[in-house]
Tab-separated table of C-alpha atoms in Angstrom:
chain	number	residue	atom	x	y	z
D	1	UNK	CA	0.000	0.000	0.000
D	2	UNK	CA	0.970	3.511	-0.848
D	3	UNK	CA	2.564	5.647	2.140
D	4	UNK	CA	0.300	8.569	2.527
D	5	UNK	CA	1.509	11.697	2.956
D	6	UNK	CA	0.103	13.571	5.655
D	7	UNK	CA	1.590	16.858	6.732
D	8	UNK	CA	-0.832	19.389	7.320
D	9	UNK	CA	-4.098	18.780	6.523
D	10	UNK	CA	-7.031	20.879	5.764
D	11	UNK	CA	-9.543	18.583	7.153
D	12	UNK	CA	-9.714	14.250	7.939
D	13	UNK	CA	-12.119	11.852	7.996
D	14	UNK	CA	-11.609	8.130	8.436
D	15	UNK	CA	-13.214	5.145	8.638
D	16	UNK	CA	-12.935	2.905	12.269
D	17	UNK	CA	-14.042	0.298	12.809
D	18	UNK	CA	-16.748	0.712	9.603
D	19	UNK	CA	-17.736	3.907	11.732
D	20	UNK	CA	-17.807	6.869	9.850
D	21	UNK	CA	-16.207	9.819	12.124
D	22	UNK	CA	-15.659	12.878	10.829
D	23	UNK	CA	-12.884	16.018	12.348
D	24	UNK	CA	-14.259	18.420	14.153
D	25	UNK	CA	-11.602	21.149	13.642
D	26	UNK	CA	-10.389	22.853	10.122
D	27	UNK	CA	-8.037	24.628	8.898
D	28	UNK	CA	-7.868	28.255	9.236
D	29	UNK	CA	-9.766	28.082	12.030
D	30	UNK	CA	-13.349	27.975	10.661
D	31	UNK	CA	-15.934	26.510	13.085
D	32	UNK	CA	-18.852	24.662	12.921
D	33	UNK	CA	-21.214	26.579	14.276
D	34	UNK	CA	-19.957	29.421	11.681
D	35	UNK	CA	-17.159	31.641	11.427
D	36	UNK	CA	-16.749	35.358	11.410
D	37	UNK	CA	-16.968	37.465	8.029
D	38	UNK	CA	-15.330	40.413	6.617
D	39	UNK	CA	-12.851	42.753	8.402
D	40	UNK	CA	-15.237	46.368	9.686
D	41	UNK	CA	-14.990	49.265	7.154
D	42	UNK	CA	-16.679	52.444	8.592
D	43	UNK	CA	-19.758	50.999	10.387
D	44	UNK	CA	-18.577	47.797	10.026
D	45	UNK	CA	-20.342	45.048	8.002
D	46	UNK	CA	-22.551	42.051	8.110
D	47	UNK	CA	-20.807	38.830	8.985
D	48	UNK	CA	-20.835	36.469	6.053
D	49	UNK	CA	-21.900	32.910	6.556
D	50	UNK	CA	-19.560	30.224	6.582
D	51	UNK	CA	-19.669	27.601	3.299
D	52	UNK	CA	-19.221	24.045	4.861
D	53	UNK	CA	-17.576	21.968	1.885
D	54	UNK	CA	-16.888	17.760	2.629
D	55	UNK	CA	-14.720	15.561	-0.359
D	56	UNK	CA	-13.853	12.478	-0.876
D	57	UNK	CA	-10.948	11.276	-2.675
D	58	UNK	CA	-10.862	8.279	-5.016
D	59	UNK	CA	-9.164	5.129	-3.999
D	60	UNK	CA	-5.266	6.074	-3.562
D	61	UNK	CA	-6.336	9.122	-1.102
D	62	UNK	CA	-3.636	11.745	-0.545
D	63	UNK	CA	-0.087	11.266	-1.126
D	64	UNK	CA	-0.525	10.067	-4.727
D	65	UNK	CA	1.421	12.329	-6.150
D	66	UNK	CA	-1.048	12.829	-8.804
D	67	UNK	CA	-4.765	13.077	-9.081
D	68	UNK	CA	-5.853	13.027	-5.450
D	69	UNK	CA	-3.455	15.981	-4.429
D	70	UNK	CA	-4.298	17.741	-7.393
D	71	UNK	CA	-7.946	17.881	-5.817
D	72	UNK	CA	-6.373	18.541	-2.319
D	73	UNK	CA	-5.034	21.898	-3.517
D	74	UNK	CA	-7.738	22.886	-4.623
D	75	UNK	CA	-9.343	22.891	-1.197
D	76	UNK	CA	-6.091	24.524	0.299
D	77	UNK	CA	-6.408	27.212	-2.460
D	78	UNK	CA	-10.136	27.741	-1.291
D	79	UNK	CA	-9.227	27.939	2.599
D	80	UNK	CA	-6.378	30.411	1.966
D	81	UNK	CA	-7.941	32.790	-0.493
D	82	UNK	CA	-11.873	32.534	1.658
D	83	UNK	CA	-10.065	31.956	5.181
D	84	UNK	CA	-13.283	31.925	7.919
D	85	UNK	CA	-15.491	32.376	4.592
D	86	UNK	CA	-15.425	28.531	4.399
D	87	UNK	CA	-14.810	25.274	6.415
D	88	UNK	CA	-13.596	22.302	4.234
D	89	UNK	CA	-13.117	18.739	5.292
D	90	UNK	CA	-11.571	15.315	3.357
D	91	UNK	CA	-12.274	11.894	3.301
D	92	UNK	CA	-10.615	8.925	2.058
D	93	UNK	CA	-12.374	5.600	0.886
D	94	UNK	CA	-11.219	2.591	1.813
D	95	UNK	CA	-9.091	0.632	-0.175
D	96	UNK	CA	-11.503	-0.942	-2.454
D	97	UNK	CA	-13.987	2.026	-1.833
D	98	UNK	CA	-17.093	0.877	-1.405
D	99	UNK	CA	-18.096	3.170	1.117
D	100	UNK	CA	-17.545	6.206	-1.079
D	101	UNK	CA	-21.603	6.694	-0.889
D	102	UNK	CA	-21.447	6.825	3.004
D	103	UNK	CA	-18.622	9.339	3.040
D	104	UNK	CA	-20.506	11.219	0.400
D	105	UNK	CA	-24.126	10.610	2.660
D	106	UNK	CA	-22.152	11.668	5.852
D	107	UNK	CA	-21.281	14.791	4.762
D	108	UNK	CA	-24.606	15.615	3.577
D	109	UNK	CA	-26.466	14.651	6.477
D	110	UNK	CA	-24.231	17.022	8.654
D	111	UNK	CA	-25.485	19.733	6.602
D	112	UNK	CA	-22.506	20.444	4.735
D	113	UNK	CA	-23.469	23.231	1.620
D	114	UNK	CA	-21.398	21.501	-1.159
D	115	UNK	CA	-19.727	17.871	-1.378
D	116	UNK	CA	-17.899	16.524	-3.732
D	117	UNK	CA	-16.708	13.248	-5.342
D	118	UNK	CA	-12.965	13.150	-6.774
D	119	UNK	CA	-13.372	10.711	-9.818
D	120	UNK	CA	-15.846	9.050	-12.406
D	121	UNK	CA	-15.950	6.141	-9.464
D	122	UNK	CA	-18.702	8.493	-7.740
D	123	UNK	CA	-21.244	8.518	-10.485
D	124	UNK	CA	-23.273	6.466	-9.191
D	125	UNK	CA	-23.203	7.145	-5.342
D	126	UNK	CA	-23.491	11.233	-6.314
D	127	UNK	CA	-26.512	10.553	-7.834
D	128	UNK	CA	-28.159	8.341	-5.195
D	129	UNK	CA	-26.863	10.730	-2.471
D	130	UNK	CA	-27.790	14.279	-4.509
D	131	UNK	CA	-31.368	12.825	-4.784
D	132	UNK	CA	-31.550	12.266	-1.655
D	133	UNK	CA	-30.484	15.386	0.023
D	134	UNK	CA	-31.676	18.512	-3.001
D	135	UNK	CA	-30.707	20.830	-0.799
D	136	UNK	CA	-26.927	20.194	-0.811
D	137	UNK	CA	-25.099	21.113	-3.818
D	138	UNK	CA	-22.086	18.329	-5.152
D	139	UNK	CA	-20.188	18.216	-7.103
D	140	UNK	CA	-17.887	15.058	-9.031
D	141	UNK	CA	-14.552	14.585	-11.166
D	142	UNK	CA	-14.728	13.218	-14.046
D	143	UNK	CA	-18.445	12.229	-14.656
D	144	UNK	CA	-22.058	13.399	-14.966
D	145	UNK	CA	-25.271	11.826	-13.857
D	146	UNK	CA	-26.899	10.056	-16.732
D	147	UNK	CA	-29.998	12.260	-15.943
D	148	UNK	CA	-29.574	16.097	-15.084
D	149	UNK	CA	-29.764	16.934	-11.808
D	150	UNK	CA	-30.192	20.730	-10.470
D	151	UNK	CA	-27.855	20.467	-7.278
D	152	UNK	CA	-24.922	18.286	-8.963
D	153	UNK	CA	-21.924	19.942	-10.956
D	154	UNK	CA	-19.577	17.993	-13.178
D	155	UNK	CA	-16.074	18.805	-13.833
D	156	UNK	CA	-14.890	16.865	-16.722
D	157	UNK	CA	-11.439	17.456	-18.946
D	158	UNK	CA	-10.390	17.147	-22.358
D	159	UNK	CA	-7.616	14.470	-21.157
D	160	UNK	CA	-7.027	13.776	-25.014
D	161	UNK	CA	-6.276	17.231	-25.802
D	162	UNK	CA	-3.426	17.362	-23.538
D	163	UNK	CA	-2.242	13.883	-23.889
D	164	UNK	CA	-2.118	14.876	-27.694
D	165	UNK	CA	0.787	17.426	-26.486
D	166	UNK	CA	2.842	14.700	-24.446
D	167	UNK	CA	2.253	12.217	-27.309
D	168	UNK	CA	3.765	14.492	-29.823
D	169	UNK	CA	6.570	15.095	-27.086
D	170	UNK	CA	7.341	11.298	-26.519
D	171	UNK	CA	7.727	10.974	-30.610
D	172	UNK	CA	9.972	13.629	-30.992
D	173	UNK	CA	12.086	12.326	-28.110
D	174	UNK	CA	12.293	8.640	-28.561
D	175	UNK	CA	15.228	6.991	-30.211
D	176	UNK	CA	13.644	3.801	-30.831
D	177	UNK	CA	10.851	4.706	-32.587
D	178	UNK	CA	9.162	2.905	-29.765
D	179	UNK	CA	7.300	4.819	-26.847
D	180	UNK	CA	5.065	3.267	-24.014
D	181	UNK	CA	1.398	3.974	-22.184
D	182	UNK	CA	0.606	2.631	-18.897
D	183	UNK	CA	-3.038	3.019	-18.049
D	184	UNK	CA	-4.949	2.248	-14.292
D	185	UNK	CA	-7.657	1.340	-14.355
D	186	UNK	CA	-9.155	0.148	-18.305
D	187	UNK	CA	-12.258	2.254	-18.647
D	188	UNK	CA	-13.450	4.835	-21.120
D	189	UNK	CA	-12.134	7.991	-19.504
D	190	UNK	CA	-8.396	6.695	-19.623
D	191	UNK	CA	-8.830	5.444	-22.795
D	192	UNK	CA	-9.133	9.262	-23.453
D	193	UNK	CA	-5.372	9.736	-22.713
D	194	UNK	CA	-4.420	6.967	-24.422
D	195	UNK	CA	-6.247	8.097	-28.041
D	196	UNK	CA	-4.810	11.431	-27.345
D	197	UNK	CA	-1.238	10.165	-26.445
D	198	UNK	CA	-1.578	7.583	-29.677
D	199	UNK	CA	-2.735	10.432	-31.863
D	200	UNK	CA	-0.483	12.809	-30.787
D	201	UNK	CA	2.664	10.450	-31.408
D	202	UNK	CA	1.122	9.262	-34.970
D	203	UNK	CA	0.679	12.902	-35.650
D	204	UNK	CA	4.706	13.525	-35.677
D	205	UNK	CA	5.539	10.406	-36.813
D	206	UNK	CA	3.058	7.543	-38.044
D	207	UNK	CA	5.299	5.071	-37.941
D	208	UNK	CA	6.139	5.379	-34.501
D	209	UNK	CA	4.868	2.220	-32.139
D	210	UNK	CA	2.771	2.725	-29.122
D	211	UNK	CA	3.091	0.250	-26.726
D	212	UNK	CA	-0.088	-0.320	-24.008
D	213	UNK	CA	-0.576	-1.673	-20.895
D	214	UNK	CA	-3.504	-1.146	-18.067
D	215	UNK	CA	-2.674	-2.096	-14.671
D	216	UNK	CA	-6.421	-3.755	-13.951
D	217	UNK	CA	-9.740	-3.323	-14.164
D	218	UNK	CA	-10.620	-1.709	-10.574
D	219	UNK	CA	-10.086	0.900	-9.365
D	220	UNK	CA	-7.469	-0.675	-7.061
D	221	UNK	CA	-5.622	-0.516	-10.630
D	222	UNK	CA	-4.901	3.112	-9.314
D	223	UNK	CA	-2.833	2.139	-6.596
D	224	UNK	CA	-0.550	-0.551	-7.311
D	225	UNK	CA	2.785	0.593	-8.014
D	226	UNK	CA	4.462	-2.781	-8.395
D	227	UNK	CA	1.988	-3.479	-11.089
D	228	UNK	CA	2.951	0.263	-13.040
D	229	UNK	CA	6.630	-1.341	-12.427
D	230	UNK	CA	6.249	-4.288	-13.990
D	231	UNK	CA	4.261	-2.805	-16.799
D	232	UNK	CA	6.743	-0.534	-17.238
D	233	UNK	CA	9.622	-3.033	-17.196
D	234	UNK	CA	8.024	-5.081	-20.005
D	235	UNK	CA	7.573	-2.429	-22.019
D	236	UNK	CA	11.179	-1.342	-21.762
D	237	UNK	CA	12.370	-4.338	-23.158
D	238	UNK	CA	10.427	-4.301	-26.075
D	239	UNK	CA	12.280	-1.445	-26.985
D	240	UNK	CA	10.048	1.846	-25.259
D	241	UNK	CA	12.497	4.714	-24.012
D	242	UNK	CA	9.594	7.024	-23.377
D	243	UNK	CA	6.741	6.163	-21.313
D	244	UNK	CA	3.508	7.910	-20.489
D	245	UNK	CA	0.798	6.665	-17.169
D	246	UNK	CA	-2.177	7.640	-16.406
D	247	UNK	CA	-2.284	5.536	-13.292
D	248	UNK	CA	-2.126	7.192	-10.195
D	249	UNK	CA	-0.346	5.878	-7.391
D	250	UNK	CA	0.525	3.152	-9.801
D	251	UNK	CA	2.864	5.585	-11.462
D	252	UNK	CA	5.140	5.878	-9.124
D	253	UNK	CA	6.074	2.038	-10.102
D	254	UNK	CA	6.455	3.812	-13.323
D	255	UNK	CA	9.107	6.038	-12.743
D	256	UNK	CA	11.080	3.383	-10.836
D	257	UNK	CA	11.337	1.310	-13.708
D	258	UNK	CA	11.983	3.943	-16.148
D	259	UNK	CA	14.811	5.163	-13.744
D	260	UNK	CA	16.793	1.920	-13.334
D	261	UNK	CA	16.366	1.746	-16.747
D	262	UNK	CA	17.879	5.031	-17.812
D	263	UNK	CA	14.411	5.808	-19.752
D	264	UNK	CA	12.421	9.013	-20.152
D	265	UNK	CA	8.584	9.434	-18.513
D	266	UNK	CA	5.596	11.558	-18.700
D	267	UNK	CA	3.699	12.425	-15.631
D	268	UNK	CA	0.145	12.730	-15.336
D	269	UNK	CA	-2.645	15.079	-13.666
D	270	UNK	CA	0.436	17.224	-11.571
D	271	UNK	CA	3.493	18.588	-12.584
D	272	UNK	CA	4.916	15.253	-11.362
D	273	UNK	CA	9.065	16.578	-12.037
D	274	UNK	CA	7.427	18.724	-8.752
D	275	UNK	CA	5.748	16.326	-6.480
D	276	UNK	CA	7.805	13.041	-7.041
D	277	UNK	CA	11.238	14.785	-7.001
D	278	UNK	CA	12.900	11.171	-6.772
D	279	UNK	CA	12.078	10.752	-10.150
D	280	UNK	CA	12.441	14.360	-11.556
D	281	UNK	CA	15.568	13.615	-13.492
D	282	UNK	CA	13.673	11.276	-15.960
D	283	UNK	CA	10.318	13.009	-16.673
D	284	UNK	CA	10.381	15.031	-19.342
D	285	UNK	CA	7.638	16.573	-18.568
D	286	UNK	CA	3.376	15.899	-17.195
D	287	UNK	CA	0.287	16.095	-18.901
D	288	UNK	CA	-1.277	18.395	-16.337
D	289	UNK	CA	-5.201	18.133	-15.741
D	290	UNK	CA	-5.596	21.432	-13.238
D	291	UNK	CA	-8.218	19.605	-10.995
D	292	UNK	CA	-7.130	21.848	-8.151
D	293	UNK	CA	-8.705	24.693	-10.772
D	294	UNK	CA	-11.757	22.677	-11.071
D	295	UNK	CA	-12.158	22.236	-7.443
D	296	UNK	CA	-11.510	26.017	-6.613
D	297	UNK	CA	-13.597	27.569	-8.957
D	298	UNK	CA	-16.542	24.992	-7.775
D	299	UNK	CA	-15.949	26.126	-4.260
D	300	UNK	CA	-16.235	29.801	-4.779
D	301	UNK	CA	-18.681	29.850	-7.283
D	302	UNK	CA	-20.677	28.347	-4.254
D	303	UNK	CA	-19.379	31.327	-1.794
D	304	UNK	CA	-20.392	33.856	-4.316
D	305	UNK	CA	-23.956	32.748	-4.611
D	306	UNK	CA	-22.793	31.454	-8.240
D	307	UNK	CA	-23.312	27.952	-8.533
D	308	UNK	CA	-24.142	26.409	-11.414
D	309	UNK	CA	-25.661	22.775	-12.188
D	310	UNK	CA	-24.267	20.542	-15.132
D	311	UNK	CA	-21.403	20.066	-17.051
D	312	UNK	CA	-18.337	22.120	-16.807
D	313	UNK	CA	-15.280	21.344	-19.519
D	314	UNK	CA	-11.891	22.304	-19.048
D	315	UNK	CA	-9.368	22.337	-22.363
D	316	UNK	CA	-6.518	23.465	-23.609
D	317	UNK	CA	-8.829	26.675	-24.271
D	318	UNK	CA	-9.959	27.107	-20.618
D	319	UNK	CA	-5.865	26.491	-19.658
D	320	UNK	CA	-7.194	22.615	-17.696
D	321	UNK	CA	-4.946	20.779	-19.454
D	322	UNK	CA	-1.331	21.324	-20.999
D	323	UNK	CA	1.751	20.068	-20.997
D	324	UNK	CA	4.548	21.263	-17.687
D	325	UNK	CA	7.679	23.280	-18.139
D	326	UNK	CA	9.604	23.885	-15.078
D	327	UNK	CA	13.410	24.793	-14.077
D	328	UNK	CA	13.751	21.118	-13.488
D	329	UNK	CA	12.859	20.046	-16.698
D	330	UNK	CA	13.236	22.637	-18.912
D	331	UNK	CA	16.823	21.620	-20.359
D	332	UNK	CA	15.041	17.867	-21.263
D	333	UNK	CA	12.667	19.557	-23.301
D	334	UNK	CA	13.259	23.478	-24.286
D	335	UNK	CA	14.171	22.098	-27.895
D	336	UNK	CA	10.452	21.067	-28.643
D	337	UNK	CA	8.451	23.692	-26.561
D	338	UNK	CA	8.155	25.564	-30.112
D	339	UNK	CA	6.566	22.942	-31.752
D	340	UNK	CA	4.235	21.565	-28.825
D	341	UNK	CA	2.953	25.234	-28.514
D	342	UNK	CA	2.377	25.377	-32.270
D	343	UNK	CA	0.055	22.084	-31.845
D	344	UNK	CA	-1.749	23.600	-29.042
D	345	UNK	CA	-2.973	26.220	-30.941
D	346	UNK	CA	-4.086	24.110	-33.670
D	347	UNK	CA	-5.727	22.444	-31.467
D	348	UNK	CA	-7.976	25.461	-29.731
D	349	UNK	CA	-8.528	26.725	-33.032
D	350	UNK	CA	-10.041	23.187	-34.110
D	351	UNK	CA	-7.365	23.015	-37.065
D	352	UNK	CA	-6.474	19.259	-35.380
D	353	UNK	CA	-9.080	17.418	-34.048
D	354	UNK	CA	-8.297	14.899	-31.398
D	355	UNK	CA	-9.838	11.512	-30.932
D	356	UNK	CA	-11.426	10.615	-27.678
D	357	UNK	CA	-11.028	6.784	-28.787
D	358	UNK	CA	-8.085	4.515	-29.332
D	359	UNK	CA	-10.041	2.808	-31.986
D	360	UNK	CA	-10.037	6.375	-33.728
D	361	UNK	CA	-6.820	6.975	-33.873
């Protein structure tokens, strides 16, 4: 199992015992019983009420590296920019998560104003839990309810559009005309980075070969990091210097094979050179998916008295996917910048237009 990284949190809930027990204190110091509003101008003003907000992680939790801290900053964004404004709390399933419904129904039933589910995993326990409770706004990652409902958000990606950007980056890199994709969990959504990462690659070079792997068929397939090892491994010796994962946790089994190996690999979700330093060396570079935007912008579009229902897209246009450039791994990839930029553009102005299918590619 994954060490978690702890630290400081902004909120914890776990599961004894099969007890659900949420914390009773928060960051920032926001209370239950409501916190104090803005500072006094003049005749000072009206306190503003606090905004309780509850998540829960998919299965991996924090200290992924990846998708689940991704979300996590997004609630420490919230807390620092709103301070007593709002009062946030996490929650991790357990390791298979099947009680990702009663973390979801906990919150609710506490009276929390907005909850939300970190993954397509929640689809179904959203939309029990939102029917149930129409007075509490959600909010999920990744998915929509198959029939519109007025209190649930979705926060969805264009995963292909940015995988299109590391795809072209693997092809220009490789030296073997052979470059690698590690999936978690085999399901439609990462199937989405895969198409993009195939089309991408086949875009500067059709010749090059794309070598695939998923890790499972659970989500569990998100947090195995042997299995992304010996994925990886395999791969490697059928000739793959570059390797992309869209895995999770997993990845991190990812990077240790590509680094024994003297390889290249792609991050996923984070600016992974950045939160798996270990590895920094050999990742050329992430295919970030700015879930912490996602998450913040749901959050205060509920403090503002703004929130809105439905489905909510994030692109290359809306800056929710890209590619990462940082001191760390600028040198491994400063010679191709030019020409990834020049795709993106093509890309928001619909001149290339990426498949959200392997089969399409």
């Amino acid at each position: 199992m994954l060490r978690r990284a702890r630290g400081r949190m902004v909120g914890l809930a776990l599961v004894v015992a099969g007890s659900l027990i949420l914390s009773a204190c928060g960051a920032g110091g926001g209370g239950s019983g409501g916190a104090s509003g803005g500072e006094s101008q003049g005749g000072g003003q009206a306190e503003q009420p606090t905004v309780r907000v509850g998540l829960v992680y998919d299965v991996g939790g924090r200290g992924d590296q990846s998708f689940n801290d991704m979300a996590y900053a997004g609630l420490e964004r919230a807390q620092q920019e709103f301070g007593d404004r709002v009062e946030v709390r996490d929650a991790e399933p357990d390791a298979g998560g099947q009680n990702r419904e009663d973390l979801l129904r906990a919150f609710a039933d506490q009276g929390y104003d907005l909850v939300i589910g970190v993954g397509y995993l929640f689809t179904d326990a959203v939309t029990a839990v939102a029917k149930e409770y129409p007075d509490v706004k959600f909010g999920i990652v990744d998915s929509c309810p198959q029939e519109p409902l007025d209190n649930v958000a979705c926060l969805t990606f264009k995963e292909h559009e940015g995988s299109f950007l590391v795809g072209a980056a693997a092809a220009l890199k490789t030296r073997t005309g052979k470059i690698g994709f590690v999936g978690g969990m085999k399901s439609a959504l990462i199937e989405r980075f895969e198409a993009g990462y195939r089309a991408g690659a086949k875009y500067i070079n059709p010749d090059v070969q794309v070598l695939v792997d998923y890790a499972g068929t659970t989500g569990e397939a998100f947090s195995n990091p042997t299995k992304g090892r010996e994925l990886a491994l395999a791969q490697i010796q059928q000739g793959a210097d570059v390797i992309y994962h869209a895995a999770g946790g997993t990845g991190k089994g990812v990077f240790e094979a590509v680094k024994q190996q003297g390889k290249l690999a792609i991050g996923v979700d984070a600016d992974q050179s950045l939160t798996a330093p270990d590895y920094a060396d050999v990742i050329l570079t992430s295919m970030v998916k700015r879930v912490d935007v996602a998450v913040f912008d749901l959050i205060r579009s509920v403090v503002e008295g703004d929130f809105r229902p439905g489905l909510h897209a994030y692109g290359l246009k809306e800056d929710g996917v890209g590619y990462a450039v940082n001191d760390k791994n600028r040198a491994m990839i400063e010679d191709i910048t030019a020409q990834l930029d020049e795709l993106k553009q093509k890309i928001i102005d619909g001149e290339i237009q990426v498949p959200e299918t392997p089969g399409d590619v």
